[in-house]
Amino acid sequence: MPSSSFRTLLAAIPLLLIGVVVSSGELAAQQFDVRGTVLDSTGSGVQGAMVVALTRSDSAIAAFASSGGNGAYTIKGLPRGNYILQVTRTGFTPVFRDFAVTGANLEIAAVSLEARVVELDELVVNADHVPIINKPDTLEYNALAFKTRINATAEELLKLLPGIQVGSDGTITAQGKTVQKVLVDGKEFFGRDPKIATQNLPADAIDKVQVFDKRSDMAEFTGIEDGNEETT
């Protein structure tokens, strides 16, 4: 028959095991911040750059942030894991960098963006659906990479896209500029009010979203820039 001391040890073992399980769960639930700076070739901060953390296994978006006036950004709420940092800004070549969150807030070395002077082939990270592609003068989002609820509108999809904000009144801003026009397959959608399109189109009908500065009709006709561009 077990001694009293042995029985005491057996009774203590389940408590010890439970304590280990709870501690592991707490560790898994911890989230951390990743900070860094986006610079141009002169060393000046780049404002409005899209900084996205992609999970390295499938390139899904884990979290994102936008750089401020001094180029600084903070990606909040990342759990432990391996990630790809994707930094994009219209007019610059995208930058990809591997990093890992191991159990503490992380400071990433400054990312330097180079001005894009020629059109490059689209960059593929490591998945079929790359969330964001930076083309010359155009920022393109792959709608398939952003999950929306059933029967969601285009406006709900836009709220998920890094660098795009939708106000309570439906006003859209992209990279700090107010969106003045929404085109559907290159054509205006029932007038010039962007909300008509974004609040009525179903999100699941959208293949991609592009943000660019559209030249005026006169500039497109003559080929002469007149400075009257609309964020579109």
PDB file of C-alpha atoms in Angstrom:
ATOM      1  CA  MET A   1       0.000   0.000   0.000  1.00  0.00           C
ATOM      2  CA  PRO A   2       1.468   3.439  -0.946  1.00  0.00           C
ATOM      3  CA  SER A   3       2.910   5.428   1.888  1.00  0.00           C
ATOM      4  CA  SER A   4       1.279   8.729   2.888  1.00  0.00           C
ATOM      5  CA  SER A   5       4.138  10.708   1.319  1.00  0.00           C
ATOM      6  CA  PHE A   6       3.733   8.817  -1.998  1.00  0.00           C
ATOM      7  CA  ARG A   7      -0.041   9.467  -1.988  1.00  0.00           C
ATOM      8  CA  THR A   8       0.673  13.153  -1.425  1.00  0.00           C
ATOM      9  CA  LEU A   9       3.020  13.199  -4.455  1.00  0.00           C
ATOM     10  CA  LEU A  10       0.411  11.518  -6.674  1.00  0.00           C
ATOM     11  CA  ALA A  11      -2.193  14.082  -5.650  1.00  0.00           C
ATOM     12  CA  ALA A  12       0.160  16.925  -6.523  1.00  0.00           C
ATOM     13  CA  ILE A  13       0.996  15.713 -10.050  1.00  0.00           C
ATOM     14  CA  PRO A  14      -2.343  16.700 -11.709  1.00  0.00           C
ATOM     15  CA  LEU A  15      -2.024  20.196 -10.248  1.00  0.00           C
ATOM     16  CA  LEU A  16       1.480  20.518 -11.663  1.00  0.00           C
ATOM     17  CA  LEU A  17       0.334  19.359 -15.112  1.00  0.00           C
ATOM     18  CA  ILE A  18      -2.575  21.802 -15.152  1.00  0.00           C
ATOM     19  CA  GLY A  19      -0.206  24.604 -14.249  1.00  0.00           C
ATOM     20  CA  VAL A  20       2.017  23.756 -17.225  1.00  0.00           C
ATOM     21  CA  VAL A  21      -0.928  23.706 -19.661  1.00  0.00           C
ATOM     22  CA  VAL A  22      -2.222  27.088 -18.520  1.00  0.00           C
ATOM     23  CA  SER A  23       1.226  28.646 -18.782  1.00  0.00           C
ATOM     24  CA  SER A  24       1.677  27.312 -22.333  1.00  0.00           C
ATOM     25  CA  GLY A  25      -1.703  28.702 -23.353  1.00  0.00           C
ATOM     26  CA  GLU A  26      -0.846  32.086 -21.971  1.00  0.00           C
ATOM     27  CA  LEU A  27       2.441  32.093 -23.884  1.00  0.00           C
ATOM     28  CA  ALA A  28       0.705  31.162 -27.130  1.00  0.00           C
ATOM     29  CA  ALA A  29      -1.813  33.980 -26.681  1.00  0.00           C
ATOM     30  CA  GLN A  30       0.816  36.674 -26.150  1.00  0.00           C
ATOM     31  CA  GLN A  31       1.081  39.333 -28.834  1.00  0.00           C
ATOM     32  CA  PHE A  32       3.922  41.706 -29.614  1.00  0.00           C
ATOM     33  CA  ASP A  33       4.629  44.915 -31.516  1.00  0.00           C
ATOM     34  CA  VAL A  34       7.053  45.298 -34.422  1.00  0.00           C
ATOM     35  CA  ARG A  35       8.538  48.741 -35.050  1.00  0.00           C
ATOM     36  CA  GLY A  36      10.707  50.160 -37.796  1.00  0.00           C
ATOM     37  CA  THR A  37      11.249  53.004 -40.237  1.00  0.00           C
ATOM     38  CA  VAL A  38      10.810  53.370 -43.998  1.00  0.00           C
ATOM     39  CA  LEU A  39      13.346  55.632 -45.738  1.00  0.00           C
ATOM     40  CA  ASP A  40      13.995  56.773 -49.280  1.00  0.00           C
ATOM     41  CA  SER A  41      17.375  56.757 -51.027  1.00  0.00           C
ATOM     42  CA  THR A  42      18.310  60.083 -49.393  1.00  0.00           C
ATOM     43  CA  GLY A  43      17.617  58.785 -45.890  1.00  0.00           C
ATOM     44  CA  SER A  44      14.413  60.785 -45.448  1.00  0.00           C
ATOM     45  CA  GLY A  45      11.324  59.173 -43.953  1.00  0.00           C
ATOM     46  CA  VAL A  46       8.679  57.934 -46.387  1.00  0.00           C
ATOM     47  CA  GLN A  47       5.119  58.703 -45.329  1.00  0.00           C
ATOM     48  CA  GLY A  48       2.174  56.518 -46.313  1.00  0.00           C
ATOM     49  CA  ALA A  49       4.129  53.346 -47.071  1.00  0.00           C
ATOM     50  CA  MET A  50       2.110  50.154 -46.589  1.00  0.00           C
ATOM     51  CA  VAL A  51       3.909  47.852 -44.148  1.00  0.00           C
ATOM     52  CA  VAL A  52       2.354  44.395 -44.010  1.00  0.00           C
ATOM     53  CA  ALA A  53       3.294  41.318 -41.968  1.00  0.00           C
ATOM     54  CA  LEU A  54       2.606  38.156 -43.970  1.00  0.00           C
ATOM     55  CA  THR A  55       2.749  34.702 -42.399  1.00  0.00           C
ATOM     56  CA  ARG A  56       5.718  32.961 -43.989  1.00  0.00           C
ATOM     57  CA  SER A  57       3.889  29.650 -44.470  1.00  0.00           C
ATOM     58  CA  ASP A  58       1.120  30.929 -46.759  1.00  0.00           C
ATOM     59  CA  SER A  59       1.644  34.709 -47.240  1.00  0.00           C
ATOM     60  CA  ALA A  60      -1.645  35.501 -45.489  1.00  0.00           C
ATOM     61  CA  ILE A  61      -1.930  38.959 -43.949  1.00  0.00           C
ATOM     62  CA  ALA A  62      -1.359  38.828 -40.190  1.00  0.00           C
ATOM     63  CA  ALA A  63      -1.328  42.583 -39.463  1.00  0.00           C
ATOM     64  CA  PHE A  64      -0.386  45.840 -41.133  1.00  0.00           C
ATOM     65  CA  ALA A  65       0.434  49.491 -40.530  1.00  0.00           C
ATOM     66  CA  SER A  66       1.131  52.678 -42.448  1.00  0.00           C
ATOM     67  CA  SER A  67       4.274  54.751 -41.990  1.00  0.00           C
ATOM     68  CA  GLY A  68       3.932  58.229 -40.501  1.00  0.00           C
ATOM     69  CA  GLY A  69       5.469  61.549 -41.499  1.00  0.00           C
ATOM     70  CA  ASN A  70       8.934  60.516 -40.287  1.00  0.00           C
ATOM     71  CA  GLY A  71       8.668  57.083 -41.910  1.00  0.00           C
ATOM     72  CA  ALA A  72       8.098  55.288 -38.590  1.00  0.00           C
ATOM     73  CA  TYR A  73       5.532  52.499 -38.264  1.00  0.00           C
ATOM     74  CA  THR A  74       4.308  50.058 -35.616  1.00  0.00           C
ATOM     75  CA  ILE A  75       2.639  46.750 -36.445  1.00  0.00           C
ATOM     76  CA  LYS A  76       0.629  45.753 -33.389  1.00  0.00           C
ATOM     77  CA  GLY A  77      -0.628  42.438 -32.082  1.00  0.00           C
ATOM     78  CA  LEU A  78       1.602  39.833 -33.734  1.00  0.00           C
ATOM     79  CA  PRO A  79       1.825  36.426 -32.045  1.00  0.00           C
ATOM     80  CA  ARG A  80       5.018  34.383 -32.068  1.00  0.00           C
ATOM     81  CA  GLY A  81       5.922  33.091 -35.500  1.00  0.00           C
ATOM     82  CA  ASN A  82       7.817  33.563 -38.737  1.00  0.00           C
ATOM     83  CA  TYR A  83       6.779  36.387 -41.040  1.00  0.00           C
ATOM     84  CA  ILE A  84       7.576  38.272 -44.231  1.00  0.00           C
ATOM     85  CA  LEU A  85       7.668  42.066 -44.051  1.00  0.00           C
ATOM     86  CA  GLN A  86       6.222  43.611 -47.221  1.00  0.00           C
ATOM     87  CA  VAL A  87       6.799  47.350 -47.697  1.00  0.00           C
ATOM     88  CA  THR A  88       5.127  49.057 -50.660  1.00  0.00           C
ATOM     89  CA  ARG A  89       4.640  52.647 -51.801  1.00  0.00           C
ATOM     90  CA  THR A  90       3.541  53.961 -55.170  1.00  0.00           C
ATOM     91  CA  GLY A  91       6.591  55.007 -57.187  1.00  0.00           C
ATOM     92  CA  PHE A  92       9.007  52.742 -55.285  1.00  0.00           C
ATOM     93  CA  THR A  93      10.183  49.178 -55.740  1.00  0.00           C
ATOM     94  CA  PRO A  94       8.589  46.883 -53.102  1.00  0.00           C
ATOM     95  CA  VAL A  95      10.813  45.433 -50.390  1.00  0.00           C
ATOM     96  CA  PHE A  96      10.387  41.999 -48.778  1.00  0.00           C
ATOM     97  CA  ARG A  97      12.223  40.927 -45.642  1.00  0.00           C
ATOM     98  CA  ASP A  98      11.980  37.863 -43.397  1.00  0.00           C
ATOM     99  CA  PHE A  99      11.607  38.325 -39.649  1.00  0.00           C
ATOM    100  CA  ALA A 100      10.537  36.311 -36.624  1.00  0.00           C
ATOM    101  CA  VAL A 101       8.655  37.199 -33.446  1.00  0.00           C
ATOM    102  CA  THR A 102      10.123  35.056 -30.686  1.00  0.00           C
ATOM    103  CA  GLY A 103       8.653  36.429 -27.479  1.00  0.00           C
ATOM    104  CA  ALA A 104       9.280  40.170 -27.212  1.00  0.00           C
ATOM    105  CA  ASN A 105       8.586  43.420 -29.034  1.00  0.00           C
ATOM    106  CA  LEU A 106      10.834  43.712 -32.084  1.00  0.00           C
ATOM    107  CA  GLU A 107      12.729  46.613 -33.651  1.00  0.00           C
ATOM    108  CA  ILE A 108      13.453  45.976 -37.344  1.00  0.00           C
ATOM    109  CA  ALA A 109      16.317  47.674 -39.165  1.00  0.00           C
ATOM    110  CA  ALA A 110      15.256  50.581 -41.372  1.00  0.00           C
ATOM    111  CA  VAL A 111      13.909  49.668 -44.804  1.00  0.00           C
ATOM    112  CA  SER A 112      15.234  51.748 -47.723  1.00  0.00           C
ATOM    113  CA  LEU A 113      12.985  52.119 -50.763  1.00  0.00           C
ATOM    114  CA  GLU A 114      14.402  52.767 -54.208  1.00  0.00           C
ATOM    115  CA  ALA A 115      12.510  54.916 -56.711  1.00  0.00           C
ATOM    116  CA  ARG A 116      10.987  52.799 -59.444  1.00  0.00           C
ATOM    117  CA  VAL A 117      12.081  54.051 -62.846  1.00  0.00           C
ATOM    118  CA  VAL A 118      11.148  51.064 -65.030  1.00  0.00           C
ATOM    119  CA  GLU A 119       8.286  48.616 -64.952  1.00  0.00           C
ATOM    120  CA  LEU A 120       9.220  45.328 -63.324  1.00  0.00           C
ATOM    121  CA  ASP A 121       7.520  41.959 -63.400  1.00  0.00           C
ATOM    122  CA  GLU A 122       5.089  41.318 -60.564  1.00  0.00           C
ATOM    123  CA  LEU A 123       6.784  39.903 -57.478  1.00  0.00           C
ATOM    124  CA  VAL A 124       5.498  36.617 -56.079  1.00  0.00           C
ATOM    125  CA  VAL A 125       6.093  36.106 -52.354  1.00  0.00           C
ATOM    126  CA  ASN A 126       5.349  32.449 -51.753  1.00  0.00           C
ATOM    127  CA  ALA A 127       1.660  31.948 -52.411  1.00  0.00           C
ATOM    128  CA  ASP A 128      -0.997  31.906 -55.118  1.00  0.00           C
ATOM    129  CA  HIS A 129      -2.670  35.068 -53.846  1.00  0.00           C
ATOM    130  CA  VAL A 130      -0.240  37.910 -53.156  1.00  0.00           C
ATOM    131  CA  PRO A 131      -2.228  40.511 -51.171  1.00  0.00           C
ATOM    132  CA  ILE A 132      -0.605  43.711 -52.478  1.00  0.00           C
ATOM    133  CA  ILE A 133       1.276  44.429 -55.687  1.00  0.00           C
ATOM    134  CA  ASN A 134       2.987  47.756 -56.309  1.00  0.00           C
ATOM    135  CA  LYS A 135       2.932  48.617 -59.996  1.00  0.00           C
ATOM    136  CA  PRO A 136       4.225  51.824 -61.561  1.00  0.00           C
ATOM    137  CA  ASP A 137       1.890  54.603 -60.331  1.00  0.00           C
ATOM    138  CA  THR A 138      -0.671  52.038 -59.128  1.00  0.00           C
ATOM    139  CA  LEU A 139      -1.217  50.164 -55.890  1.00  0.00           C
ATOM    140  CA  GLU A 140      -3.134  46.943 -56.524  1.00  0.00           C
ATOM    141  CA  TYR A 141      -4.914  44.777 -53.942  1.00  0.00           C
ATOM    142  CA  ASN A 142      -5.898  41.174 -54.625  1.00  0.00           C
ATOM    143  CA  ALA A 143      -9.455  40.903 -53.289  1.00  0.00           C
ATOM    144  CA  LEU A 144      -9.124  37.126 -52.863  1.00  0.00           C
ATOM    145  CA  ALA A 145      -6.506  37.660 -50.137  1.00  0.00           C
ATOM    146  CA  PHE A 146      -8.954  39.534 -47.886  1.00  0.00           C
ATOM    147  CA  LYS A 147     -11.780  37.589 -46.261  1.00  0.00           C
ATOM    148  CA  THR A 148     -15.182  39.258 -45.985  1.00  0.00           C
ATOM    149  CA  ARG A 149     -18.483  38.048 -44.575  1.00  0.00           C
ATOM    150  CA  ILE A 150     -21.188  36.624 -46.841  1.00  0.00           C
ATOM    151  CA  ASN A 151     -23.138  39.339 -48.677  1.00  0.00           C
ATOM    152  CA  ALA A 152     -20.550  41.996 -47.748  1.00  0.00           C
ATOM    153  CA  THR A 153     -20.405  45.175 -49.809  1.00  0.00           C
ATOM    154  CA  ALA A 154     -17.422  46.645 -51.609  1.00  0.00           C
ATOM    155  CA  GLU A 155     -17.189  49.221 -48.834  1.00  0.00           C
ATOM    156  CA  GLU A 156     -16.635  46.467 -46.250  1.00  0.00           C
ATOM    157  CA  LEU A 157     -13.856  45.032 -48.409  1.00  0.00           C
ATOM    158  CA  LEU A 158     -12.185  48.448 -48.674  1.00  0.00           C
ATOM    159  CA  LYS A 159     -12.090  48.733 -44.872  1.00  0.00           C
ATOM    160  CA  LEU A 160      -9.839  45.651 -44.788  1.00  0.00           C
ATOM    161  CA  LEU A 161      -7.268  46.997 -47.245  1.00  0.00           C
ATOM    162  CA  PRO A 162      -4.055  48.437 -45.778  1.00  0.00           C
ATOM    163  CA  GLY A 163      -3.712  52.138 -46.491  1.00  0.00           C
ATOM    164  CA  ILE A 164      -7.384  52.663 -47.276  1.00  0.00           C
ATOM    165  CA  GLN A 165      -9.785  54.201 -44.751  1.00  0.00           C
ATOM    166  CA  VAL A 166     -13.568  54.502 -45.007  1.00  0.00           C
ATOM    167  CA  GLY A 167     -15.240  57.148 -42.857  1.00  0.00           C
ATOM    168  CA  SER A 168     -18.614  56.823 -41.149  1.00  0.00           C
ATOM    169  CA  ASP A 169     -20.110  58.887 -43.984  1.00  0.00           C
ATOM    170  CA  GLY A 170     -18.620  56.580 -46.632  1.00  0.00           C
ATOM    171  CA  THR A 171     -15.804  58.934 -47.607  1.00  0.00           C
ATOM    172  CA  ILE A 172     -12.753  56.998 -48.808  1.00  0.00           C
ATOM    173  CA  THR A 173      -9.134  58.014 -48.348  1.00  0.00           C
ATOM    174  CA  ALA A 174      -6.192  56.159 -49.873  1.00  0.00           C
ATOM    175  CA  GLN A 175      -2.623  56.856 -48.780  1.00  0.00           C
ATOM    176  CA  GLY A 176      -3.838  60.068 -47.164  1.00  0.00           C
ATOM    177  CA  LYS A 177      -5.691  61.372 -50.246  1.00  0.00           C
ATOM    178  CA  THR A 178      -9.467  61.611 -50.623  1.00  0.00           C
ATOM    179  CA  VAL A 179     -10.775  59.280 -53.326  1.00  0.00           C
ATOM    180  CA  GLN A 180     -12.764  61.387 -55.773  1.00  0.00           C
ATOM    181  CA  LYS A 181     -13.786  58.781 -58.310  1.00  0.00           C
ATOM    182  CA  VAL A 182     -14.583  55.055 -58.397  1.00  0.00           C
ATOM    183  CA  LEU A 183     -14.407  53.201 -61.686  1.00  0.00           C
ATOM    184  CA  VAL A 184     -15.861  49.742 -62.268  1.00  0.00           C
ATOM    185  CA  ASP A 185     -14.011  47.900 -65.017  1.00  0.00           C
ATOM    186  CA  GLY A 186     -12.630  51.279 -66.119  1.00  0.00           C
ATOM    187  CA  LYS A 187     -16.011  53.063 -66.314  1.00  0.00           C
ATOM    188  CA  GLU A 188     -17.839  55.398 -63.954  1.00  0.00           C
ATOM    189  CA  PHE A 189     -20.518  53.654 -61.915  1.00  0.00           C
ATOM    190  CA  PHE A 190     -23.736  55.726 -62.028  1.00  0.00           C
ATOM    191  CA  GLY A 191     -22.250  59.154 -61.475  1.00  0.00           C
ATOM    192  CA  ARG A 192     -19.283  60.637 -59.692  1.00  0.00           C
ATOM    193  CA  ASP A 193     -20.218  59.773 -56.105  1.00  0.00           C
ATOM    194  CA  PRO A 194     -17.836  56.951 -55.033  1.00  0.00           C
ATOM    195  CA  LYS A 195     -20.275  55.789 -52.330  1.00  0.00           C
ATOM    196  CA  ILE A 196     -22.829  54.720 -54.953  1.00  0.00           C
ATOM    197  CA  ALA A 197     -20.421  52.045 -56.139  1.00  0.00           C
ATOM    198  CA  THR A 198     -18.839  51.014 -52.841  1.00  0.00           C
ATOM    199  CA  GLN A 199     -22.121  50.699 -50.937  1.00  0.00           C
ATOM    200  CA  ASN A 200     -23.967  48.761 -53.634  1.00  0.00           C
ATOM    201  CA  LEU A 201     -21.460  46.441 -55.292  1.00  0.00           C
ATOM    202  CA  PRO A 202     -21.045  42.997 -53.635  1.00  0.00           C
ATOM    203  CA  ALA A 203     -17.541  42.288 -52.357  1.00  0.00           C
ATOM    204  CA  ASP A 204     -17.498  38.749 -53.758  1.00  0.00           C
ATOM    205  CA  ALA A 205     -17.836  40.150 -57.295  1.00  0.00           C
ATOM    206  CA  ILE A 206     -14.559  42.043 -56.984  1.00  0.00           C
ATOM    207  CA  ASP A 207     -11.364  40.556 -58.385  1.00  0.00           C
ATOM    208  CA  LYS A 208      -8.952  43.368 -57.516  1.00  0.00           C
ATOM    209  CA  VAL A 209      -8.848  46.963 -56.313  1.00  0.00           C
ATOM    210  CA  GLN A 210      -6.446  49.487 -57.804  1.00  0.00           C
ATOM    211  CA  VAL A 211      -5.565  52.930 -56.442  1.00  0.00           C
ATOM    212  CA  PHE A 212      -4.022  55.472 -58.803  1.00  0.00           C
ATOM    213  CA  ASP A 213      -4.049  59.160 -59.752  1.00  0.00           C
ATOM    214  CA  LYS A 214      -6.226  59.521 -62.839  1.00  0.00           C
ATOM    215  CA  ARG A 215      -5.311  62.268 -65.279  1.00  0.00           C
ATOM    216  CA  SER A 216      -7.989  64.705 -66.394  1.00  0.00           C
ATOM    217  CA  ASP A 217      -9.841  64.022 -69.659  1.00  0.00           C
ATOM    218  CA  MET A 218      -8.008  66.928 -71.285  1.00  0.00           C
ATOM    219  CA  ALA A 219      -4.592  65.632 -70.204  1.00  0.00           C
ATOM    220  CA  GLU A 220      -5.430  62.153 -71.496  1.00  0.00           C
ATOM    221  CA  PHE A 221      -6.601  63.636 -74.808  1.00  0.00           C
ATOM    222  CA  THR A 222      -3.654  65.996 -75.366  1.00  0.00           C
ATOM    223  CA  GLY A 223      -0.959  64.042 -73.549  1.00  0.00           C
ATOM    224  CA  ILE A 224      -0.028  67.249 -71.708  1.00  0.00           C
ATOM    225  CA  GLU A 225      -0.152  67.152 -67.908  1.00  0.00           C
ATOM    226  CA  ASP A 226      -2.327  69.869 -66.391  1.00  0.00           C
ATOM    227  CA  GLY A 227      -1.990  68.955 -62.721  1.00  0.00           C
ATOM    228  CA  ASN A 228      -5.697  68.074 -62.405  1.00  0.00           C
ATOM    229  CA  GLU A 229      -5.357  64.509 -61.179  1.00  0.00           C
ATOM    230  CA  GLU A 230      -8.007  62.656 -59.196  1.00  0.00           C
ATOM    231  CA  THR A 231      -7.263  59.859 -56.733  1.00  0.00           C
ATOM    232  CA  THR A 232      -9.248  56.988 -58.227  1.00  0.00           C
TER     233      THR A 232
END
